[in-house]
Short mmCIF file of C-alpha atoms and ligand atoms in Angstrom, two decimals:
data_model
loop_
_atom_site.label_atom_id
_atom_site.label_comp_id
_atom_site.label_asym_id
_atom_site.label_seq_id
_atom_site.Cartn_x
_atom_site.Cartn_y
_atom_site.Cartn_z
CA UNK A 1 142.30 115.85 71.66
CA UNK A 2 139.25 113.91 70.28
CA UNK A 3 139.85 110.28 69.52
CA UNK A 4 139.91 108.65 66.07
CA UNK A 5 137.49 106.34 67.14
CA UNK A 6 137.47 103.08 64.94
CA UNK A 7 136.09 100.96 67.11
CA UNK A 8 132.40 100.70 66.86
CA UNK A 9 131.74 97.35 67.11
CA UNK A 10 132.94 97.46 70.82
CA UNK A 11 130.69 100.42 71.70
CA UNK A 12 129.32 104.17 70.41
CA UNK A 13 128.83 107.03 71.24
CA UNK A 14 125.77 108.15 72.26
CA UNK A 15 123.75 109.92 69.94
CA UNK A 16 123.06 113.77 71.21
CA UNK A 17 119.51 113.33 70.26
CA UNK A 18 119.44 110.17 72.44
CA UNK A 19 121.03 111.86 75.18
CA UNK A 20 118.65 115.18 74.89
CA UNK A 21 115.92 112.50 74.85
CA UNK A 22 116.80 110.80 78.01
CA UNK A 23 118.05 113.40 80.38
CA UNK A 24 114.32 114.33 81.69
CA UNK A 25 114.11 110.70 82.45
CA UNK A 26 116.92 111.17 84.64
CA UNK A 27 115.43 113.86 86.23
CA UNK A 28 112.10 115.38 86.53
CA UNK A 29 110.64 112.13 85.27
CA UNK A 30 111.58 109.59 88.06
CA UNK A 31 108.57 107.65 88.67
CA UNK A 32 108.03 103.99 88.54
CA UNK A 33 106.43 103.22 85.52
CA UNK A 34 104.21 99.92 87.19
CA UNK A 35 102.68 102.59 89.51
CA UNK A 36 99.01 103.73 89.68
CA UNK A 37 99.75 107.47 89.97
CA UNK A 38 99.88 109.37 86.73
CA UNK A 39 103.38 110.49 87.35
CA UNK A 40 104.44 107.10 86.91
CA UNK A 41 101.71 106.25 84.19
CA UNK A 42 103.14 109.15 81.93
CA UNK A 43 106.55 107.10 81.86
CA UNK A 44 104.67 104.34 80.80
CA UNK A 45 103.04 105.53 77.45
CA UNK A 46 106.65 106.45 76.73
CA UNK A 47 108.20 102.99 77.13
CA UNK A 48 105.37 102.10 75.07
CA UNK A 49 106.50 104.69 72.59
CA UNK A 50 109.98 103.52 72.30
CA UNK A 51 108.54 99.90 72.36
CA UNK A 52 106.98 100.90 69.37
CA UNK A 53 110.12 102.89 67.87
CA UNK A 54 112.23 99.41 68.51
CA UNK A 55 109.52 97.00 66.71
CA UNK A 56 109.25 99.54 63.66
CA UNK A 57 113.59 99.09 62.99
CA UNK A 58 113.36 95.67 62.64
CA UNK A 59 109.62 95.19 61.56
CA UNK A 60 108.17 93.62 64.52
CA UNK A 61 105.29 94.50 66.62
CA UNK A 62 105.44 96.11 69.88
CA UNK A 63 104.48 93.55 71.81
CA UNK A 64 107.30 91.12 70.43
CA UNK A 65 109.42 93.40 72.04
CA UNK A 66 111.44 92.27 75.62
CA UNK A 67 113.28 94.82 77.32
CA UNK A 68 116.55 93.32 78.74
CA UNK A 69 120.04 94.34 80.76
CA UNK A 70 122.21 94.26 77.58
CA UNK A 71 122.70 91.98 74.31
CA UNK A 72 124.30 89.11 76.54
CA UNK A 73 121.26 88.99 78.78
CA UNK A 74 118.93 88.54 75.17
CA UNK A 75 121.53 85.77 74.08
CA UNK A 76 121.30 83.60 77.66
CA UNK A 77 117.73 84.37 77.57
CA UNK A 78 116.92 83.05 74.09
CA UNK A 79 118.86 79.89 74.79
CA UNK A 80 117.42 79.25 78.16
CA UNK A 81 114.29 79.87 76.93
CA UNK A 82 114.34 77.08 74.51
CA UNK A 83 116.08 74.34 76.19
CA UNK A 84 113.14 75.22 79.16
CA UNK A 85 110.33 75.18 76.97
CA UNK A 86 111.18 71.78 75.17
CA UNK A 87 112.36 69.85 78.38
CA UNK A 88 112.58 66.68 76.82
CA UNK A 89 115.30 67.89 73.89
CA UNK A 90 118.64 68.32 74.81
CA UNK A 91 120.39 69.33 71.58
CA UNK A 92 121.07 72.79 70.16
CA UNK A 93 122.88 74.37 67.29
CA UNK A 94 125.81 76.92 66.97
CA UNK A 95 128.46 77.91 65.35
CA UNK A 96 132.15 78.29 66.38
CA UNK A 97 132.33 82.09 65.68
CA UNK A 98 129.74 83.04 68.07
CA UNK A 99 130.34 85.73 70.42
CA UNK A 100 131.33 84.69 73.57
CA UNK A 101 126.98 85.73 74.95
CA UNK A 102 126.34 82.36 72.61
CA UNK A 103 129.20 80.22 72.88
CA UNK A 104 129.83 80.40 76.59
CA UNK A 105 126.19 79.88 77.51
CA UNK A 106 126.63 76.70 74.72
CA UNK A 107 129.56 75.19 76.81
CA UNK A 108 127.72 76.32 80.18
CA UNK A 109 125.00 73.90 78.62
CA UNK A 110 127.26 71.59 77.34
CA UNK A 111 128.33 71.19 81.13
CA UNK A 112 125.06 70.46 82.31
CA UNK A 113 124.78 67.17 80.06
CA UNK A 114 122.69 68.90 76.54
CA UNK A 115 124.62 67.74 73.41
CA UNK A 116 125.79 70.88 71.20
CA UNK A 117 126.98 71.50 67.84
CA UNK A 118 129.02 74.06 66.75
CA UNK A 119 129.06 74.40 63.50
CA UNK A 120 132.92 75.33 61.12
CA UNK A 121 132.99 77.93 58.97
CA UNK A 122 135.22 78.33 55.72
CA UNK A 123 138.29 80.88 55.22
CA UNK A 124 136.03 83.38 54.12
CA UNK A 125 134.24 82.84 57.45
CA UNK A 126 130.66 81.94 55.67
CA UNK A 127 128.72 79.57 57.31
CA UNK A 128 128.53 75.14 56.50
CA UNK A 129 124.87 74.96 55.25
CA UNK A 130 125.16 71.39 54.43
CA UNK A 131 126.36 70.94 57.90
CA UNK A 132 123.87 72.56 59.30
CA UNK A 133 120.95 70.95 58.05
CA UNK A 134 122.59 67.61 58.73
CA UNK A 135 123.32 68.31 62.80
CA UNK A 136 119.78 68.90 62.51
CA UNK A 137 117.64 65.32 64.09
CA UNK A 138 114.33 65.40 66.45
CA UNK A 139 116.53 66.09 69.62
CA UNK A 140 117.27 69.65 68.82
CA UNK A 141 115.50 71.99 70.75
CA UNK A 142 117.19 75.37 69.22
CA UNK A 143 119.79 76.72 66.58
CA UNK A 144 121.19 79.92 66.86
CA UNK A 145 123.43 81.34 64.68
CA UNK A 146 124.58 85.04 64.93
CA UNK A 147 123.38 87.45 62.21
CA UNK A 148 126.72 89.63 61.64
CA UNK A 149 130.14 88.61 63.03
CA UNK A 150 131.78 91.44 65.37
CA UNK A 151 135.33 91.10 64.34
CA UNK A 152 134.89 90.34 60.46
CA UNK A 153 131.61 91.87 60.09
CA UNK A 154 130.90 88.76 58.24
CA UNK A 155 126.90 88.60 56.86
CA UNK A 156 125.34 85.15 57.24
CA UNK A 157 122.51 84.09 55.16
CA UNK A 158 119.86 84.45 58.01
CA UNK A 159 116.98 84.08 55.63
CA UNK A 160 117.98 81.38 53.78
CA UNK A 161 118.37 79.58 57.42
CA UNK A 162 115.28 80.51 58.65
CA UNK A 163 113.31 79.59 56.29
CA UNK A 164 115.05 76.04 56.30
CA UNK A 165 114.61 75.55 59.82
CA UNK A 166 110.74 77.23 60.03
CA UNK A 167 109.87 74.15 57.15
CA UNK A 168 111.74 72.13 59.80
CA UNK A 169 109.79 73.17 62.95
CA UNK A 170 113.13 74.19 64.76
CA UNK A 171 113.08 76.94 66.67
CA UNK A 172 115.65 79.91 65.22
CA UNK A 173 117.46 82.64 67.50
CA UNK A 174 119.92 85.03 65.83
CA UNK A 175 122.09 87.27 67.86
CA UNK A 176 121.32 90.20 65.71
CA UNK A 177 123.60 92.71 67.84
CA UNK A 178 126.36 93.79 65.36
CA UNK A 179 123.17 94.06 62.85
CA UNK A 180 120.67 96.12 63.90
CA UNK A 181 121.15 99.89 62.67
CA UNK A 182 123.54 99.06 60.16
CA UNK A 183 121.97 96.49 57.58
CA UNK A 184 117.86 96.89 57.18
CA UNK A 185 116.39 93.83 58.99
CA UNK A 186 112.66 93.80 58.13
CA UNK A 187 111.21 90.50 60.03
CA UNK A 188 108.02 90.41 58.46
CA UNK A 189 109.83 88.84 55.63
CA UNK A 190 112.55 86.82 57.76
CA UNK A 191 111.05 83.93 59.68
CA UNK A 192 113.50 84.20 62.89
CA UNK A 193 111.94 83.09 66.02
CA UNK A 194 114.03 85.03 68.27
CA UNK A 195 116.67 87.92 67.70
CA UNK A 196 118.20 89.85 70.50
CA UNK A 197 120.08 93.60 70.22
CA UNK A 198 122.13 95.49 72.26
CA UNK A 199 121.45 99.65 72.59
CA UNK A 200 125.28 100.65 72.78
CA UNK A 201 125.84 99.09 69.50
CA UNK A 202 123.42 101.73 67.52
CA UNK A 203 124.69 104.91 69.73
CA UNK A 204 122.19 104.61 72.64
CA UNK A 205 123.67 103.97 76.04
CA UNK A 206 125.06 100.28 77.50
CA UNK A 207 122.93 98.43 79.51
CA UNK A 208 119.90 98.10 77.52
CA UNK A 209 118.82 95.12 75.35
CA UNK A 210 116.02 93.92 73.13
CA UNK A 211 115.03 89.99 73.19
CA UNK A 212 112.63 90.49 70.11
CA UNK A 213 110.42 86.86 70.15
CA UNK A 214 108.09 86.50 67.39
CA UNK A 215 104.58 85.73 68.86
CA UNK A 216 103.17 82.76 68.86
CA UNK A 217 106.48 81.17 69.50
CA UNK A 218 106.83 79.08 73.16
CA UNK A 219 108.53 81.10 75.96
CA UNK A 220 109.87 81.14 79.47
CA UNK A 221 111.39 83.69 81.07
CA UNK A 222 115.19 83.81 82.44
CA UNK A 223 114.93 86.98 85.18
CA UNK A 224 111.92 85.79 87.41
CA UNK A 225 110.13 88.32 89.89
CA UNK A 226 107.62 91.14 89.23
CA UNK A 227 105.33 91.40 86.03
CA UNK A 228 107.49 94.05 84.31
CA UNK A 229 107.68 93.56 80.45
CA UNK A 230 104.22 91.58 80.53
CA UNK A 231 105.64 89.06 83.04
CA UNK A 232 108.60 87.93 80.58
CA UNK A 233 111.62 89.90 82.27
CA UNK A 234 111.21 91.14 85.69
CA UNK A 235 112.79 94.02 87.17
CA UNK A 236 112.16 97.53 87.38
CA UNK A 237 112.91 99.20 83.83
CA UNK A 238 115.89 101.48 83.18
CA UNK A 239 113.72 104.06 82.09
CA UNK A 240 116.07 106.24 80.97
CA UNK A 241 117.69 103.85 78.43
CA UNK A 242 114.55 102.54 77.29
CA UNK A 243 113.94 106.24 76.15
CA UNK A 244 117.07 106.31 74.92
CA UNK A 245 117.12 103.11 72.39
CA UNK A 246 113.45 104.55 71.42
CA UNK A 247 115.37 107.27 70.12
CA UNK A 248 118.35 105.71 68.51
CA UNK A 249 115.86 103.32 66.74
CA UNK A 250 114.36 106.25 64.98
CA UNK A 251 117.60 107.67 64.17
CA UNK A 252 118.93 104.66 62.34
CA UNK A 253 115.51 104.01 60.81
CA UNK A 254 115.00 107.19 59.65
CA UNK A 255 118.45 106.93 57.87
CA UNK A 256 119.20 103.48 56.55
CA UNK A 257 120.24 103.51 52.85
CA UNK A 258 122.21 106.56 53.31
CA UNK A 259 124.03 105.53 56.44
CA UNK A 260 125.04 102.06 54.72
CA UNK A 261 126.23 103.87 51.74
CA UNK A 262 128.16 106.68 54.26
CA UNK A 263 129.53 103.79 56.33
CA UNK A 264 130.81 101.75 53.23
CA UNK A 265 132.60 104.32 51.75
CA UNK A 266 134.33 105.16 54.82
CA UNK A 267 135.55 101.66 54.86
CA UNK A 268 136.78 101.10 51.80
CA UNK A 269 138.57 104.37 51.75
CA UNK A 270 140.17 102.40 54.37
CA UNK A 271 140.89 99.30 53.36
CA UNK A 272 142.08 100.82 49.66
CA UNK A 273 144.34 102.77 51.43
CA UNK A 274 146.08 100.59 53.71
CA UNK A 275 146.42 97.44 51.19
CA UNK A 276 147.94 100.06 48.39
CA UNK A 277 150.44 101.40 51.31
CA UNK A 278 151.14 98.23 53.23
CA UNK A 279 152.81 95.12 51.66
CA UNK A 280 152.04 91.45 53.39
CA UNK A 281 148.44 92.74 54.00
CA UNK A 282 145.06 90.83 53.97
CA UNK A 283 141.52 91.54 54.46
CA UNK A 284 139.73 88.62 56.35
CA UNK A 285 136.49 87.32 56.04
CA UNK A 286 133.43 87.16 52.86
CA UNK A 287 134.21 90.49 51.67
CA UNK A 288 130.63 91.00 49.76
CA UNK A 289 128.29 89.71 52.30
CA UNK A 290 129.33 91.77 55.04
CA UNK A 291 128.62 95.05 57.65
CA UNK A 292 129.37 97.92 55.95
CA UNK A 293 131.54 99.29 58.75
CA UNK A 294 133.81 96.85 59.75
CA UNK A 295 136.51 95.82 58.07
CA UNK A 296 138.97 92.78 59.81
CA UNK A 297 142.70 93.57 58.10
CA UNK A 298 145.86 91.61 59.10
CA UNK A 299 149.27 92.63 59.15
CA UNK A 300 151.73 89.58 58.96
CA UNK A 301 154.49 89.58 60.66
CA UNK A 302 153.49 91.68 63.17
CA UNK A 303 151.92 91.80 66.58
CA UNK A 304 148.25 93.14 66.80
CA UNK A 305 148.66 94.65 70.16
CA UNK A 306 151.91 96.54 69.03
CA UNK A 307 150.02 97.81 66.53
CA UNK A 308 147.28 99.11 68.70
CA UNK A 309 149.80 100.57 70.91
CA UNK A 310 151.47 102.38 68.57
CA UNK A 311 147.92 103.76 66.98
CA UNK A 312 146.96 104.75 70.61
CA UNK A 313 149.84 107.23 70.76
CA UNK A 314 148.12 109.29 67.89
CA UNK A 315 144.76 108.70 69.75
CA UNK A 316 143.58 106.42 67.40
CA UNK A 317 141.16 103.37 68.31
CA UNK A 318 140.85 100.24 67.05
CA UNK A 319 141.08 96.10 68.64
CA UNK A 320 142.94 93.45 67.42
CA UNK A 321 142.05 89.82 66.84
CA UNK A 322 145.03 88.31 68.72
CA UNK A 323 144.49 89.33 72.81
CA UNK A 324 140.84 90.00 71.37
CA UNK A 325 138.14 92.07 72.47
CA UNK A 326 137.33 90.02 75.42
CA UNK A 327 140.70 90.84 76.62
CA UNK A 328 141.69 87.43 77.57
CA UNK A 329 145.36 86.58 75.78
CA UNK A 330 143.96 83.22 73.16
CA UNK A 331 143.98 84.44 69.62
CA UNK A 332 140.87 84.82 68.15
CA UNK A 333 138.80 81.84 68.17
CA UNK A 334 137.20 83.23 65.36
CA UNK A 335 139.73 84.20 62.75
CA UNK A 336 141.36 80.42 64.07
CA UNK A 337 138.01 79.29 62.69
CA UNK A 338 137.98 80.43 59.83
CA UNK A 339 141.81 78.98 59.29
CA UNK A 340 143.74 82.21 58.88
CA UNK A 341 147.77 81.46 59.34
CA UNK A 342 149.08 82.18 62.42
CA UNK A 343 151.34 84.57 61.58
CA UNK A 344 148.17 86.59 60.06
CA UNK A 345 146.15 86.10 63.28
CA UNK A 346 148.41 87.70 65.38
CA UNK A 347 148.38 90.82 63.26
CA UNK A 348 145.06 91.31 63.04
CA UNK A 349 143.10 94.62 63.53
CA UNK A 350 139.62 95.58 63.38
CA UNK A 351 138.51 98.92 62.05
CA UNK A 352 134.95 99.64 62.73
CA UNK A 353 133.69 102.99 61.60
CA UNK A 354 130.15 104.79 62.94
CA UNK A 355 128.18 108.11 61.42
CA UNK A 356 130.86 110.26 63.27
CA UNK A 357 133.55 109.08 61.38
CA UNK A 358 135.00 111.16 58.66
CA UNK A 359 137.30 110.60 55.45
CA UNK A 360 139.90 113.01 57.42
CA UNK A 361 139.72 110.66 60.03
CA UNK A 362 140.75 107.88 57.58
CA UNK A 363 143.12 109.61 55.87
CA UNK A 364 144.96 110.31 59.03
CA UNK A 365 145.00 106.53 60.08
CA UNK A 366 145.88 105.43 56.33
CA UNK A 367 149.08 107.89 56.53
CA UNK A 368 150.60 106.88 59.97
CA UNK A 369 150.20 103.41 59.10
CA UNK A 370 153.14 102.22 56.70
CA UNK A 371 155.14 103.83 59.45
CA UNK A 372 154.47 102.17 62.09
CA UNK A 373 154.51 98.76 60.46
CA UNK A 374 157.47 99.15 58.96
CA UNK A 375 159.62 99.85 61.89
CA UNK A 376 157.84 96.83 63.85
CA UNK A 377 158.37 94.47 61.37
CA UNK A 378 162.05 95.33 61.76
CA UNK A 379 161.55 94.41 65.30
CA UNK A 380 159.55 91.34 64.86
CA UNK A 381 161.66 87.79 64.62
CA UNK A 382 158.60 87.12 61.94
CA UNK A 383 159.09 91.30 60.09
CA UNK A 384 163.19 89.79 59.90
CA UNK A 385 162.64 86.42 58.66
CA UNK A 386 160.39 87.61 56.03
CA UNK A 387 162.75 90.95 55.16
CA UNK A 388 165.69 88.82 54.89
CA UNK A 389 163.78 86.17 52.78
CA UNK A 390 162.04 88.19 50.09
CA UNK A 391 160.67 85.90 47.74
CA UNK A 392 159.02 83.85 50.14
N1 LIG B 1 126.68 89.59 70.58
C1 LIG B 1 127.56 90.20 69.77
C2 LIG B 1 127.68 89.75 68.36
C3 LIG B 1 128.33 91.25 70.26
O1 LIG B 1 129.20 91.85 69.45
C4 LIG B 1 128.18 91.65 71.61
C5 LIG B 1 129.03 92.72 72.17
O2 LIG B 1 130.11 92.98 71.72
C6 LIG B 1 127.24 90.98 72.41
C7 LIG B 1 126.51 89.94 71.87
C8 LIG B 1 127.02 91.35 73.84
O3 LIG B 1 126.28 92.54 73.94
P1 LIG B 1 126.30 93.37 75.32
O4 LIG B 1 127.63 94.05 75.38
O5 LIG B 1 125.17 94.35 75.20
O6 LIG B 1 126.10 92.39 76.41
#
């Protein structure tokens, strides 16, 4: 039986059209695109191609384009890159709802003796602007902030940032990975320094990365060895996913408004549902500025991973904010941020919908669902407090 597969933010499918588009690259097209021979040199007009598919989706030009191992490998890069090419400052900028690629490499940093701030956010999970212009002194060498939150989907205001910081003279990195094929990102118009991807977030395989880095802007590369990627990332290139993000790029460019609209109204056919058929339920996060496909909704008095558990025996997929995505057993450090009650925390689940999704799909999850919380509440210590206390 096919999955309902809600969890998009985690990974997607591949695209057929990708896949169609890479097999030959898997096969009859094998050689090494730094070789002399026009079997290899073939594969490299085609990189260039997809180069040139990934710069038009986010309005860049080609050459402002890294190829990297995944999203995390951008991140680490961006940040490395920085603190190397301004040895003498030792500060840099976050925020505490970073995805672990950011906020590990931070404390990583942090352990090596730089000074780092990592910026709160509010209960709706938007961003401290004051804040952020105040950690700001002559010290900091980067701040980089992510573009879209993966569990609330949560928009911040990267051009109101960047344009702060570029009258500033800081340098800017956003960790655009939830962003890029579901909101338009045009940075022509969006002073960012820096901004890193991940393929398996737009339905083209894992494993393959962007590090977009706006030229002009001071650089040092993080994978040293051959020349690959004009000297900035070294290694051979993974051909076949190259070819493969090329593709997906053109897909979700060739399709934004209508996949934004298709994507919201999957989601709030979602959320409608489940808040009209669940009591003691909350949406978290800014609900305006935010993804159209994810939507972050907790169920109090109840355990998140029950929930999953149970949602798993109909073959449907979703992750919860309390073990997390990361699989490690701290609630998440991001709904903690942003001050959501414990008891809300622990119940939280994150739908994330793709193009494949479909309002039967929805329907099914929105009419198992006041089931299955119901009878956990009445096994929760929480679900029996609160039954047997109803005006609380
Ligand atoms: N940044 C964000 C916001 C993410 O959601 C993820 C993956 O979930 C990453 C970075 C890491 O990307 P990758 O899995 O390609 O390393």
């Amino acid at each position: 039986m096919k999955p309902v597969y809600l969890d998009n933010n985690a990974t997607t499918k591949v695209a057929p059209e990708v896949l169609e588009e890479m097999l030959p690259y898997l096969s009859d097209f094998y050689g090494n695109p730094s070789s002399m021979h026009t079997f290899g040199g073939q594969i490299h007009r085609k990189i260039g191609q997809s180069r040139e598919s990934v710069a038009a989706l986010i309005g860049a030009l080609p050459e402002e384009i890294i190829f990297t191992g995944c999203g995390t490998e951008s991140d680490n890069t961006a940040i490395m890159s920085a603190v190397e090419s301004f040895p003498r400052k030792k500060h840099v900028i976050t925020t505490r709802v970073e995805h672990p690629a950011v906020l590990n490499f931070c404390h990583h940093l942090g352990r090596k003796g730089y000074r780092v701030t990592y910026l709160p956010v509010n209960s709706l999970g938007q961003l401290d602007m004051a804040m952020l212009l105040k950690s700001i002194d002559e010290d900091t060498a980067l701040v980089s902030v992510m573009y879209a939150n993966n569990e609330t989907g949560v928009i911040f205001p990267i051009k109101e940032i960047s344009e702060l910081l570029r009258e500033r003279g800081i340098l800017f990195h956003t960790d655009a990975v939830q962003a890029v094929g579901k909101v338009p990102i045009d940075l022509k118009s969006l002073p960012v320094d820096m901004l890193s991807l991940s393929g398996h977030k737009l339905h083209a395989p894992k494993g393959i990365g962007v590090l977009y880095v706006r030229k002009g802007t001071r650089f040092s590369p993080y994978i040293i060895g051959g020349h690959q990627e004009s000297g900035r990332r070294a290694g051979t290139e993974n051909v076949a996913s190259i070819i493969g993000l090329g593709k997906a790029c053109q897909l979700a460019n060739g399709n934004k408004e209508a996949e934004v609209h298709y994507l919201s109204t999957l989601r709030d056919r979602l959320e409608e549902g489940l808040l009209k058929c669940c009591p003691d339920v909350r949406v978290n996060g800014d609900v305006i500025n935010r993804l159209p496909n994810t939507t972050n909704i907790s169920f109090e008095y109840v355990e998140g991973e029950a929930i999953l558990l149970r949602l798993n025996e109909y073959n449907i997929c979703a992750s919860s904010g309390s073990a997390c995505t990361s699989g490690s057993l701290e609630p998440s450090h991001v709904l903690r941020s942003m001050g959501v009650p414990f008891t809300a925390v622990h119940g939280s689940i994150r739908f994330s919908m793709s193009r494949y999704n479909t309002d039967s799909e929805i329907d099914k999850v929105i009419e198992i669902m006041p089931s299955i919380i119901k009878e956990l509440r009445q096994l929760s210590p929480f679900g029996r407090e609160k039954l047997s206390c109803p005006s609380s």
